């Protein structure tokens, strides 16, 4: 296999051991009475691993982490970590508003034995670059697991400064980044700066699931694709093509996945939020594919109706997934 | 006493029993090791009640609710409710991202015996008016305490629709609103519509602490002033003047409080977020006034330094509070 | 007559001669082939003056200045200034993206003999506080007419810093401000700071047409109400009550105007932009009242349809204006 | 030469004749007294053409179009079109707030004989998708030159809907798009949809100058790089490598240009706006390279100081351009 470092312009250097490849943010199946559907969750984890993913990210945005009470989060962590048993690394999101609240989640995650904790900038409160840095340093000091920063401006309404990220990488505070900014130029700038600084052990994962081939060519280490829930094999294939230097096949697979992604537009504009529509579509697709028992999303999200479900089904058929 | 309904243009109708007057969002004093400073909290509560406030709002934004782990929140609820013992009504914020998480807080608050639960629109997730309505209805169905909506776009990045608020008021879902939009024209439009609909039992409280006299003239039922922590007597005086129809004295008192509010600009632009500066200034002022033992704010907020503390002190002196 | 300075908390000091009272931003009537409808414009100006306004603001946002080519702007300036002939002061908007473009408009306006030029912060380009100050100083240096700053974040996506405004007032750069931020707390803070600095010749006009009584009580010098196009007499009445210290009558009139303002919601949400709906409603109302010949708005605004026109008519009837 | 259509996943179909390749948005050199520096402009145009560009875009954002009065714009159009004399196609920006104002510019541009007119969504006014469509259709109806839409949310604060763009392409209203959203996933979605619809004559040009290789692989037709002013040869080389299917060399060249792009960070954060810094750096670099006589930018932009100029010089030296 020709690695990407041989063909891409940016030599990726020595990657850290933990985090490369396809790391889907695992959906959290729910029962109709809004408990974690453990049986479905186990099937979904098996489906991901059988699909060839390189790791799992639980309690991320696609996991409806913002919708899950702490007790649900605990069930997810316990269920997945026990079931995976070290087959692949598992990242856990510690998503909450500010440092002390995040630490509560992060400590529980660290105790569970995960491969890394994923945290965003503070939200709800108006934040500031100096406070974001203080936040990340504060969490790292109090928590033993490797720490990954999550750049997600659509949710937290601030961005992570790239100089700060590399400073924290150099100081051993951060193990990596999940970049969900959608800003591929910024991603490239960060990767070039990272490589120039010799910080290639700092994993850069893109959350932009429609330009994964580009991100990997630019030197990203992996991808955290929400759509990977529905088609993990597709993303594993894309990644394998990229790692083999077969960029045309990678692009073809990426375009197939781009067409599949249109399931997130199931709901007509204005009937619900885009989050409801996207998470509803992922779960509906998993339900139609027989992986999970119920397409239930947590309140106050609005469920897809029959026509919207039929729309998802049609795209799955076209994509050869049904 | 001449009530405001006699002098203002908008007859306020039959107010609900619970919520009128000055209801400060009580700061949460912390110890240097970041635990709730219970002794200081008790003193602060006594200071508020002695200052003449009509109610207390705990676990609101000025309480650093976004910074407090659940265990801290529980201590605050327990401490304050037990100590107040029904002297004044106590509202409790149930601030979290979405319905199920909010319900965990709301149920605990309801069990504690509060006068009302305060909740925002969903945040972190991208939301939608239909989801906000579903959120509020879902919480009200599952929680016995009166429910107050909290319109706080600076934190949650969406607004509450006024027609929805009045629909929920008419349906008995909502008992009131805390309006922290800063949009006094919108506030007036809501109050006029509320009065036209005969829904005057729906309490409208303004969070705009610098235009309280205006809000009361327009028919608002009360105010939730963050600055009230520092000078509860000032807001009680303002409110009393307003209720007596002495609008010139109310305006004078409001202008005095406006000058006091400049403590929130203690930190130079760019050194920290505006939230850090404001909450830091409130706590520093309370510390300087001898009400709380430490001016500590929760991480990742940046503490005021000596010069910033001196700035706060100078304003307190000028205001006659030191 | 008891002036506001006798009853309000803030003594207004020595006001500048030019700009107090009701200064409506005059709509620009158009013909069906999108030329300036001069006859209608003259009638509209007469209607305003007969209604008792204290000044006129042409080429502001409510004048569709953003929609008018330079030739149209010239016709408006020439038509109005010649017709008014000094009966009331006329302000002219010099609305364009940056300094040199604004100067082209400002010089033409100054040559026409207006009472003042109104300019916003730069827009389209990403701006900065230091550039905004440079912009305002640059225009003032090159243009002899008194300069008014226009704080309009909804259009220009930045705010004017209050310390800068007062610095420019002290330096003789600015004669006043039109505040269309909708932030009445900020407005009060500015007015208090202005008065404390002895800069009461710096006119502060509010563009918030639903809280005019409040603004006047707080010490504002006047109002620039878009809705004044439709009911200039209403705003003149409100202003007179305020100046007479009869705040209850002022509030009643303001509430009547607030109900009239609902014409701007003529179009159902989602059918057009809020600007189209508001300007369309103002012009439709003026057409229905017989003041202008056509309710035409400039492209690409969407015209009100029959149902929306009927809605406007109904509100006018209710308001006693038809 | 192996065309990109042979190697990329997306067959590019039949491209329109006009617009492929590197089309830099040409800076507008100014004299110290803020007139168009015609001699420098001619040298800059020659420098671009000698550098191997495929077209020129005048009066775009990098041309400081927002800062140029109409008389300056006319000089630029006249100077460039006469000088180029058909060697390469020239696009002209018709940047103004709304339809009638844009039409004034567009008609002048069409009369000058350009290859296309470039227009944004309405700005300053609050717009709406239906109004944006009406705007573009209205301009196309009144103007004979091919029309290109310019998606530039950072300036106009709205986005162009992709379904609308393809509808307008199918209807012959639009000849192409300049995409300056920075959203490469969205760009790919548009290109795939365009190709699926057989609308490959609709030119898609990216304005994201740091991911040009990616955009071309995804099927974009060309690039409009602001940085191309400083190094047109670099972008021409990048494009040639891409068209030859040599993606590794394309990526290397792109990374070199990415490092060069850091000149836009010449000014420390907070001293000026990012636009001032970027345009100042482009002009300073052109001045240092001897192409233009003055690094002057239009007011109210803040000029780079000595230290900032030295920073630009250092990067040019490192990049081998000095």
PDB file of C-alpha atoms in Angstrom, chain B residues 22 24 44 47-48 51-53 225-238 253 256-258 260-261 263 282 285-286 289 291 316 319-321:
ATOM      1  CA  UNK B  22     -37.894  42.806  41.666  1.00  0.00           C
ATOM      2  CA  UNK B  24     -32.826  39.329  41.142  1.00  0.00           C
ATOM      3  CA  UNK B  44     -26.322  37.152  49.853  1.00  0.00           C
ATOM      4  CA  UNK B  47     -28.909  40.850  51.718  1.00  0.00           C
ATOM      5  CA  UNK B  48     -31.368  40.591  48.863  1.00  0.00           C
ATOM      6  CA  UNK B  51     -32.917  45.059  50.306  1.00  0.00           C
ATOM      7  CA  UNK B  52     -36.601  44.653  49.635  1.00  0.00           C
ATOM      8  CA  UNK B  53     -36.739  42.322  46.653  1.00  0.00           C
ATOM      9  CA  UNK B 225     -31.826  42.580  37.292  1.00  0.00           C
ATOM     10  CA  UNK B 226     -28.349  41.016  37.433  1.00  0.00           C
ATOM     11  CA  UNK B 227     -27.145  44.282  38.923  1.00  0.00           C
ATOM     12  CA  UNK B 228     -29.708  43.807  41.665  1.00  0.00           C
ATOM     13  CA  UNK B 229     -27.194  41.487  43.297  1.00  0.00           C
ATOM     14  CA  UNK B 230     -25.033  44.505  44.023  1.00  0.00           C
ATOM     15  CA  UNK B 231     -27.786  46.956  44.902  1.00  0.00           C
ATOM     16  CA  UNK B 232     -31.095  45.232  45.600  1.00  0.00           C
ATOM     17  CA  UNK B 233     -32.294  48.258  47.523  1.00  0.00           C
ATOM     18  CA  UNK B 234     -31.807  50.414  44.446  1.00  0.00           C
ATOM     19  CA  UNK B 235     -34.059  48.232  42.333  1.00  0.00           C
ATOM     20  CA  UNK B 236     -36.608  47.927  45.123  1.00  0.00           C
ATOM     21  CA  UNK B 237     -36.651  51.719  45.340  1.00  0.00           C
ATOM     22  CA  UNK B 238     -36.996  52.095  41.593  1.00  0.00           C
ATOM     23  CA  UNK B 253     -32.936  55.927  40.475  1.00  0.00           C
ATOM     24  CA  UNK B 256     -28.046  56.042  39.258  1.00  0.00           C
ATOM     25  CA  UNK B 257     -28.151  52.295  38.672  1.00  0.00           C
ATOM     26  CA  UNK B 258     -27.079  52.805  35.057  1.00  0.00           C
ATOM     27  CA  UNK B 260     -23.367  51.729  38.756  1.00  0.00           C
ATOM     28  CA  UNK B 261     -23.725  49.213  35.915  1.00  0.00           C
ATOM     29  CA  UNK B 263     -18.676  48.174  36.786  1.00  0.00           C
ATOM     30  CA  UNK B 282     -20.803  41.700  40.288  1.00  0.00           C
ATOM     31  CA  UNK B 285     -18.611  44.400  44.150  1.00  0.00           C
ATOM     32  CA  UNK B 286     -20.355  41.985  46.513  1.00  0.00           C
ATOM     33  CA  UNK B 289     -19.360  45.399  50.037  1.00  0.00           C
ATOM     34  CA  UNK B 291     -21.545  40.373  51.402  1.00  0.00           C
ATOM     35  CA  UNK B 316     -19.080  51.741  44.215  1.00  0.00           C
ATOM     36  CA  UNK B 319     -22.508  55.338  43.905  1.00  0.00           C
ATOM     37  CA  UNK B 320     -22.466  55.650  47.664  1.00  0.00           C
ATOM     38  CA  UNK B 321     -22.277  51.900  48.165  1.00  0.00           C
TER      39      UNK B 321
END
